[in-house]
Coordinates of C-alpha atoms in Angstrom, one line a residue:
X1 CA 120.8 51.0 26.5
X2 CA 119.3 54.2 25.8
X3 CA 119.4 57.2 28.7
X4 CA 116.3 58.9 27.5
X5 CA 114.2 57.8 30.4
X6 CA 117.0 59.6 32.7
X7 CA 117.3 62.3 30.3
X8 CA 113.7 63.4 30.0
X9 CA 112.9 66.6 31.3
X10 CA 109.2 66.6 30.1
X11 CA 107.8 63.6 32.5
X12 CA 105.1 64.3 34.3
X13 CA 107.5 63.5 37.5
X14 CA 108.6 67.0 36.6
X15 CA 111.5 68.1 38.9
X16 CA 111.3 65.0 40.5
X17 CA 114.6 63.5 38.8
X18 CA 118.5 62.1 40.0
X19 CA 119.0 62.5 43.3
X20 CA 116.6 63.0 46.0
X21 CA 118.1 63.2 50.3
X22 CA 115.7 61.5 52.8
X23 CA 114.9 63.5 56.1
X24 CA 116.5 61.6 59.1
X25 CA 114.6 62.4 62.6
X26 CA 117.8 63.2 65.2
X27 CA 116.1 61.5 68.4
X28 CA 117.0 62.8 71.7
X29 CA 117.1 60.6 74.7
X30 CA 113.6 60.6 76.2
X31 CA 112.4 60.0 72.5
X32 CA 111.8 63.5 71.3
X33 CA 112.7 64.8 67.9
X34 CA 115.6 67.5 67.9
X35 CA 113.5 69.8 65.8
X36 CA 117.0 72.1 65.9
X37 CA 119.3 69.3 64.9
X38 CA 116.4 68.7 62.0
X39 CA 116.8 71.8 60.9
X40 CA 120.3 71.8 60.4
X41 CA 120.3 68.5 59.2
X42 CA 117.9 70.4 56.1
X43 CA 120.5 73.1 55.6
X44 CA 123.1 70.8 55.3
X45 CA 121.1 69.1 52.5
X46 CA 120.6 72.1 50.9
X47 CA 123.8 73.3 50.9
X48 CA 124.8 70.3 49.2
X49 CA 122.4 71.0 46.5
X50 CA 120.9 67.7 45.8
X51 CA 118.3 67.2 43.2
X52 CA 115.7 67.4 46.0
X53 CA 114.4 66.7 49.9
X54 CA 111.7 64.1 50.6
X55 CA 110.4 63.2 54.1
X56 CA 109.1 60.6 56.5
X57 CA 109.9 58.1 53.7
X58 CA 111.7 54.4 56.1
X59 CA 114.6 56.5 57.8
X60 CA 112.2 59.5 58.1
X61 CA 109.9 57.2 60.7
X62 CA 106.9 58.3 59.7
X63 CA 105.3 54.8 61.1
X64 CA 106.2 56.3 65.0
X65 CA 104.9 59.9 65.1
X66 CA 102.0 62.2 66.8
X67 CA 99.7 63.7 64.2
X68 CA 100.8 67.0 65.8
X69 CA 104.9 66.1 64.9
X70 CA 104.3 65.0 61.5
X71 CA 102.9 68.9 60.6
X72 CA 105.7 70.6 62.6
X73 CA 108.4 68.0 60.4
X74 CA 106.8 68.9 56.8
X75 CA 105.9 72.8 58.1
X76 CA 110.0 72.9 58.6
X77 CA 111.1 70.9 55.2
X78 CA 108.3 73.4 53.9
X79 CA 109.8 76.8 55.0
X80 CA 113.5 76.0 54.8
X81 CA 113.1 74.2 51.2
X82 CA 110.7 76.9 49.5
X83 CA 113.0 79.8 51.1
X84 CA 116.1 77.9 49.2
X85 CA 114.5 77.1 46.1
X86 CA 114.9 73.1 46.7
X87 CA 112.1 70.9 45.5
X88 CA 110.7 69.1 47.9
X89 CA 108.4 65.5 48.4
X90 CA 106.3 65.0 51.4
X91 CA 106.1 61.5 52.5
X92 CA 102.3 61.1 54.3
X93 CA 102.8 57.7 54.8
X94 CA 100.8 55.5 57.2
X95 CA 100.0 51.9 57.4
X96 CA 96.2 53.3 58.2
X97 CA 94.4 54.6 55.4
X98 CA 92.5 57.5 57.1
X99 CA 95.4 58.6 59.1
X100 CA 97.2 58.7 56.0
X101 CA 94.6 60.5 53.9
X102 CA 94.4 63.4 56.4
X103 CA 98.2 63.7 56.3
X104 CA 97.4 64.1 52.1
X105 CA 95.2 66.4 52.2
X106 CA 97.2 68.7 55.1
X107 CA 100.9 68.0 53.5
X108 CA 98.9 69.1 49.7
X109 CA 98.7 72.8 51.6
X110 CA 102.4 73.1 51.5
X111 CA 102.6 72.9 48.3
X112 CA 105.1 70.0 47.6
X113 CA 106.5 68.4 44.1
X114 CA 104.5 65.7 45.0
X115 CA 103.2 63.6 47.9
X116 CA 104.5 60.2 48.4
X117 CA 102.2 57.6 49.5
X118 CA 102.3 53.7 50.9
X119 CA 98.8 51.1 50.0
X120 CA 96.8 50.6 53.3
X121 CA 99.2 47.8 55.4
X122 CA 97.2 46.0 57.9
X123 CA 95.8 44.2 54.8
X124 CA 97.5 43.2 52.1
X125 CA 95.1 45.1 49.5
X126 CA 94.1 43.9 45.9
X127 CA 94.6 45.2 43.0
X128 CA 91.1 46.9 42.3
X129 CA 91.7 48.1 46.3
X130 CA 95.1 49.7 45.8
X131 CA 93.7 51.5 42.8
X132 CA 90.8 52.6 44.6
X133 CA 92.9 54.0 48.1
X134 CA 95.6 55.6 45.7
X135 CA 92.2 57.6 44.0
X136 CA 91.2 58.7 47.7
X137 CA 94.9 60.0 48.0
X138 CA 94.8 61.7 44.4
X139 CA 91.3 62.9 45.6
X140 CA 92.7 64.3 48.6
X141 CA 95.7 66.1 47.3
X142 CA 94.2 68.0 44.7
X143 CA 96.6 69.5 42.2
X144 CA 99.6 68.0 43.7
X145 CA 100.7 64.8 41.8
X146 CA 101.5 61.2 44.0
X147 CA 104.4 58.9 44.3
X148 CA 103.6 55.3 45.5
X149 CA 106.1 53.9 47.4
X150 CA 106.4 50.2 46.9
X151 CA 108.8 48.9 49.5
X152 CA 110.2 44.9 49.5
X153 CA 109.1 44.5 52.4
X154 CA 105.1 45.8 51.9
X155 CA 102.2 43.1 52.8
X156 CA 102.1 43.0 48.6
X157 CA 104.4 43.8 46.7
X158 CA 103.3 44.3 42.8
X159 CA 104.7 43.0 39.9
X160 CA 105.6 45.7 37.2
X161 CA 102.4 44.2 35.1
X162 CA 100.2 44.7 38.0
X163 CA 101.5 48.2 38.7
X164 CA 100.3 49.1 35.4
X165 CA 97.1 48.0 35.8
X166 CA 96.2 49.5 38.8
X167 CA 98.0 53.2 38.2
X168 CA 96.4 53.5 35.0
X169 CA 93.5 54.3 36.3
X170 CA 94.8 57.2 38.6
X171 CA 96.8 59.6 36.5
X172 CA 97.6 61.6 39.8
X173 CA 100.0 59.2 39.9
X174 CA 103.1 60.0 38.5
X175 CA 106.1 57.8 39.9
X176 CA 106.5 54.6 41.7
X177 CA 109.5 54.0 44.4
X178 CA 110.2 50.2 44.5
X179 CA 112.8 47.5 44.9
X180 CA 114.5 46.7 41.2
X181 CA 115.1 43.1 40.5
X182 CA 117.2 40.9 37.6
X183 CA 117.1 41.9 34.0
X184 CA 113.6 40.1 33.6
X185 CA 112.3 42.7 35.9
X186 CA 114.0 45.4 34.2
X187 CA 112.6 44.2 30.7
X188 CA 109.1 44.1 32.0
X189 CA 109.5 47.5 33.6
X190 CA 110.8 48.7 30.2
X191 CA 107.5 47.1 28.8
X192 CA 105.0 48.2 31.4
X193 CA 106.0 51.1 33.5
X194 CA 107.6 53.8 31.0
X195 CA 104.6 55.9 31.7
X196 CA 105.9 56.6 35.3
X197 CA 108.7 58.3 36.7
X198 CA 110.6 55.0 38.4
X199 CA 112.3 55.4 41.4
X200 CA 115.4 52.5 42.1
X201 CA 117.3 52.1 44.9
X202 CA 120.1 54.3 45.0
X203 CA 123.2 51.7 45.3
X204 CA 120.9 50.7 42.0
X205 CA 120.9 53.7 40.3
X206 CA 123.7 53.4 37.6
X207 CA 121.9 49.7 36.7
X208 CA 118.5 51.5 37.0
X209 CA 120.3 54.2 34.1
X210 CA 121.4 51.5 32.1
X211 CA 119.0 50.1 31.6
X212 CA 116.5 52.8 30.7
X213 CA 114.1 52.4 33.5
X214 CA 115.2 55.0 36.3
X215 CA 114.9 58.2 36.4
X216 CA 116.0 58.8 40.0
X217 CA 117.0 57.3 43.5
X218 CA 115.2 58.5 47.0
X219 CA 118.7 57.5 47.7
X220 CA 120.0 55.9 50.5
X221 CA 123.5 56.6 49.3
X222 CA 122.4 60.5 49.9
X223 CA 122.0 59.0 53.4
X224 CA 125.9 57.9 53.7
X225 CA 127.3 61.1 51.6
X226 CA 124.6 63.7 49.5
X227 CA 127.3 65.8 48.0
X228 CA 129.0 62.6 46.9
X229 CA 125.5 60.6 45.9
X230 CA 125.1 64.1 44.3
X231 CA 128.2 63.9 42.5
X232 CA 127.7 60.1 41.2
X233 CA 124.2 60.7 40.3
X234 CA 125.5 63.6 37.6
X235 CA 128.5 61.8 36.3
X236 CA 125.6 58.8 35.0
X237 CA 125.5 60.7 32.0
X238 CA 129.0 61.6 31.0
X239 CA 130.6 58.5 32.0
X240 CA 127.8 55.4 32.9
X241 CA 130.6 52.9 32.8
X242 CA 132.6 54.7 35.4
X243 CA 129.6 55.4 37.7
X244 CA 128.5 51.4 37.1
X245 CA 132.1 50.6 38.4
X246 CA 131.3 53.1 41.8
X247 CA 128.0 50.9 42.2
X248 CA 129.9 47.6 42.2
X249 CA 132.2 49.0 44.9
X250 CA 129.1 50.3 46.8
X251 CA 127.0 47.6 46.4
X252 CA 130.0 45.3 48.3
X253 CA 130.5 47.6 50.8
X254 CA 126.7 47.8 52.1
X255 CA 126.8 43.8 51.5
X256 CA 129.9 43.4 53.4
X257 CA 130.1 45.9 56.4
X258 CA 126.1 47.3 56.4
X259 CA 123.7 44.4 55.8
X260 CA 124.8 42.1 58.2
X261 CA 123.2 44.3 60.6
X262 CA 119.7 43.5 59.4
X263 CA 120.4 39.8 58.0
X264 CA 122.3 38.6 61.5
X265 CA 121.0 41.1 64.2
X266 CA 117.4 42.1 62.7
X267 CA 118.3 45.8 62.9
X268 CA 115.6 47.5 60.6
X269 CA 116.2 49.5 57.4
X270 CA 115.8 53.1 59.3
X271 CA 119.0 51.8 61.4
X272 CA 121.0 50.7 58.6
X273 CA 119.8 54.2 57.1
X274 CA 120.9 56.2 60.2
X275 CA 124.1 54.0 60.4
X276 CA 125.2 55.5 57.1
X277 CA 125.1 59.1 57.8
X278 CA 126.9 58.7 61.0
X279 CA 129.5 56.9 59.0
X280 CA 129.4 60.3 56.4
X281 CA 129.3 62.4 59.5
X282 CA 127.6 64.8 57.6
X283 CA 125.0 66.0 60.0
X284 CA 124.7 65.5 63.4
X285 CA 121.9 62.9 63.1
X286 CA 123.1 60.2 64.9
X287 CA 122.0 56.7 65.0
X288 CA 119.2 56.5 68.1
X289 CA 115.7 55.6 66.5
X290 CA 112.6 56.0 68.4
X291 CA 111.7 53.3 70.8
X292 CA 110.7 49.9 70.7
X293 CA 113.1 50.2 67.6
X294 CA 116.6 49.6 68.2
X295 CA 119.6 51.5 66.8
X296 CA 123.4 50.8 66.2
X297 CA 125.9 51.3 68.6
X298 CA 127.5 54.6 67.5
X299 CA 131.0 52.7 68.5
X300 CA 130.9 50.7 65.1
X301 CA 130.9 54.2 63.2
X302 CA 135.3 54.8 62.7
X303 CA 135.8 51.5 61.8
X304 CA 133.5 51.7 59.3
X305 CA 133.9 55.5 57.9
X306 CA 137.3 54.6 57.6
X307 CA 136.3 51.2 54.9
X308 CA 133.8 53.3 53.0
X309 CA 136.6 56.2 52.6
X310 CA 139.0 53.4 51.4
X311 CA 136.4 51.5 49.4
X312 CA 134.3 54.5 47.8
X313 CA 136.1 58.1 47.7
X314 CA 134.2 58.9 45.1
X315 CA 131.4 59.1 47.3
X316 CA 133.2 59.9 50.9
X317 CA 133.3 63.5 50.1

């Protein structure tokens, strides 16, 4: 398969390519955000030079903050990133529509790549409603393009077919961030979707390259390692075949050591998500989430930095 998809650099998803860090919030006890620990956390990234920052995406808990937080989170990703030259996505995700348009139209001052978005969630919305919300967001953020995120685990999750049918109508829209699937879902993405910048999972992204469809990860493997997720995400076009072998290796180890946490304790993805960057020990993040959501015992973290350093040190930089 072809990497012209991955290889574009006239999309309209721009800059918006490879590998993109999420924000992690560092909680304090009490429940506050460590807007110092935040900060650092954003340097780090930087420093690491990733493709580019997004926020308040799943590990970013965007679905358990004040109105008031959300600005002071995307003013900081703002400053720090535009100072560095580091492109920047600002998640204004909410499962309530209006909430969520008002975060739009207040992250679109900032002047991101691009705003991600989630479809209204109380609901599960139709087709000709999901096209309709996602032209209130492009209505809202003016110039600045949109990225619909399509998580798994959504009230309705679209097939590729259906995506097509109800982006067309909104060329504001410029990407989609969703859950892959078998090769029958990559062949209908190939058939429906090449308009739009695609967004995989990043333990998919080499299958995502292969097979012409990707063009980047919001990665959680930027979560466990960015300068290693960095690395991996560049060698996809010297040497596929090598990084295919790393995903393998990845892929078992969250399926062996991370997953179990979700399938057999019902820890949510923003745990797993914080779970792996205490494991890269890359930032001081650590694993607390916001209540009534429960994090990982930080006790579980050795063992398992010392597996993913044994299992992937390609990535355990």
């Amino acid at each position: 398969m072809a990497l012209t998809k991955f290889e574009r650099r006239d999309g309209g998803w721009g800059r918006i390519r490879g590998n993109w860090a999420t924000l992690l919030l560092p909680i304090n006890e009490g429940d506050s955000i460590d807007f110092a620990r935040l900060a650092c956390e954003i340097d780090r990234l930087i420093a690491a030079k990733v493709d580019g920052i997004y926020s308040n995406g799943t590990a970013g808990e965007f679905h358990n903050q004040m109105e008031a937080e959300f600005d002071q989170i995307q003013q900081l990703l703002a400053d720090r990133c535009s100072d560095a030259g580091m492109p920047f996505v600002i998640g204004a995700c909410q499962p309530d529509s209006r909430i969520s348009l008002e975060r739009v139209r207040r992250a679109a001052d900032m002047r991101p790549e691009a705003i991600q978005v989630i479809l209204p969630d109380w609901w599960p919305v139709t087709t000709v409603e999901a096209s309709d919300f996602l032209t209130m967001a492009a209505e809202a953020a003016g110039s600045v393009p949109l990225i619909l995120y399509q998580p798994p685990h959504a009230k309705r999750v679209f097939a590729p077919a259906e995506l097509a049918t109800l982006l067309k109508p909104v060329p504001q829209v410029i990407g989609v961030k969703l859950g892959d699937g078998d090769s029958s879902w990559y062949e209908q993405a190939r058939r429906h979707l090449d308009t739009w910048g695609i967004y995989v999972p990043g333990h998919h992204l080499a299958t995502g390259v292969e097979q012409g469809v990707a063009v980047g990860a919001f990665s959680n493997v930027a979560c466990l390692s960015p300068s290693g997720a960095q690395q991996w995400t560049s060698s996809m076009a010297d040497d596929l075949n090598q990084a295919l072998n790393i995903e393998r290796r990845l892929r078992a180890f969250l399926e062996d050591h991370i997953a179990p946490f979700a399938g057999m304790h019902g820890y949510s993805n923003a745990a797993l998500d914080k779970l792996l960057a205490a494991i890269g020990g890359w930032a001081d993040v650590g694993t607390r989430l916001r209540r009534p959501y429960r994090w990982i015992d930080p006790a579980v973290v050795p063992d398992l930095r010392e597996k993913a350093k044994a299992a992937l040190p390609e990535i355990m930089l």
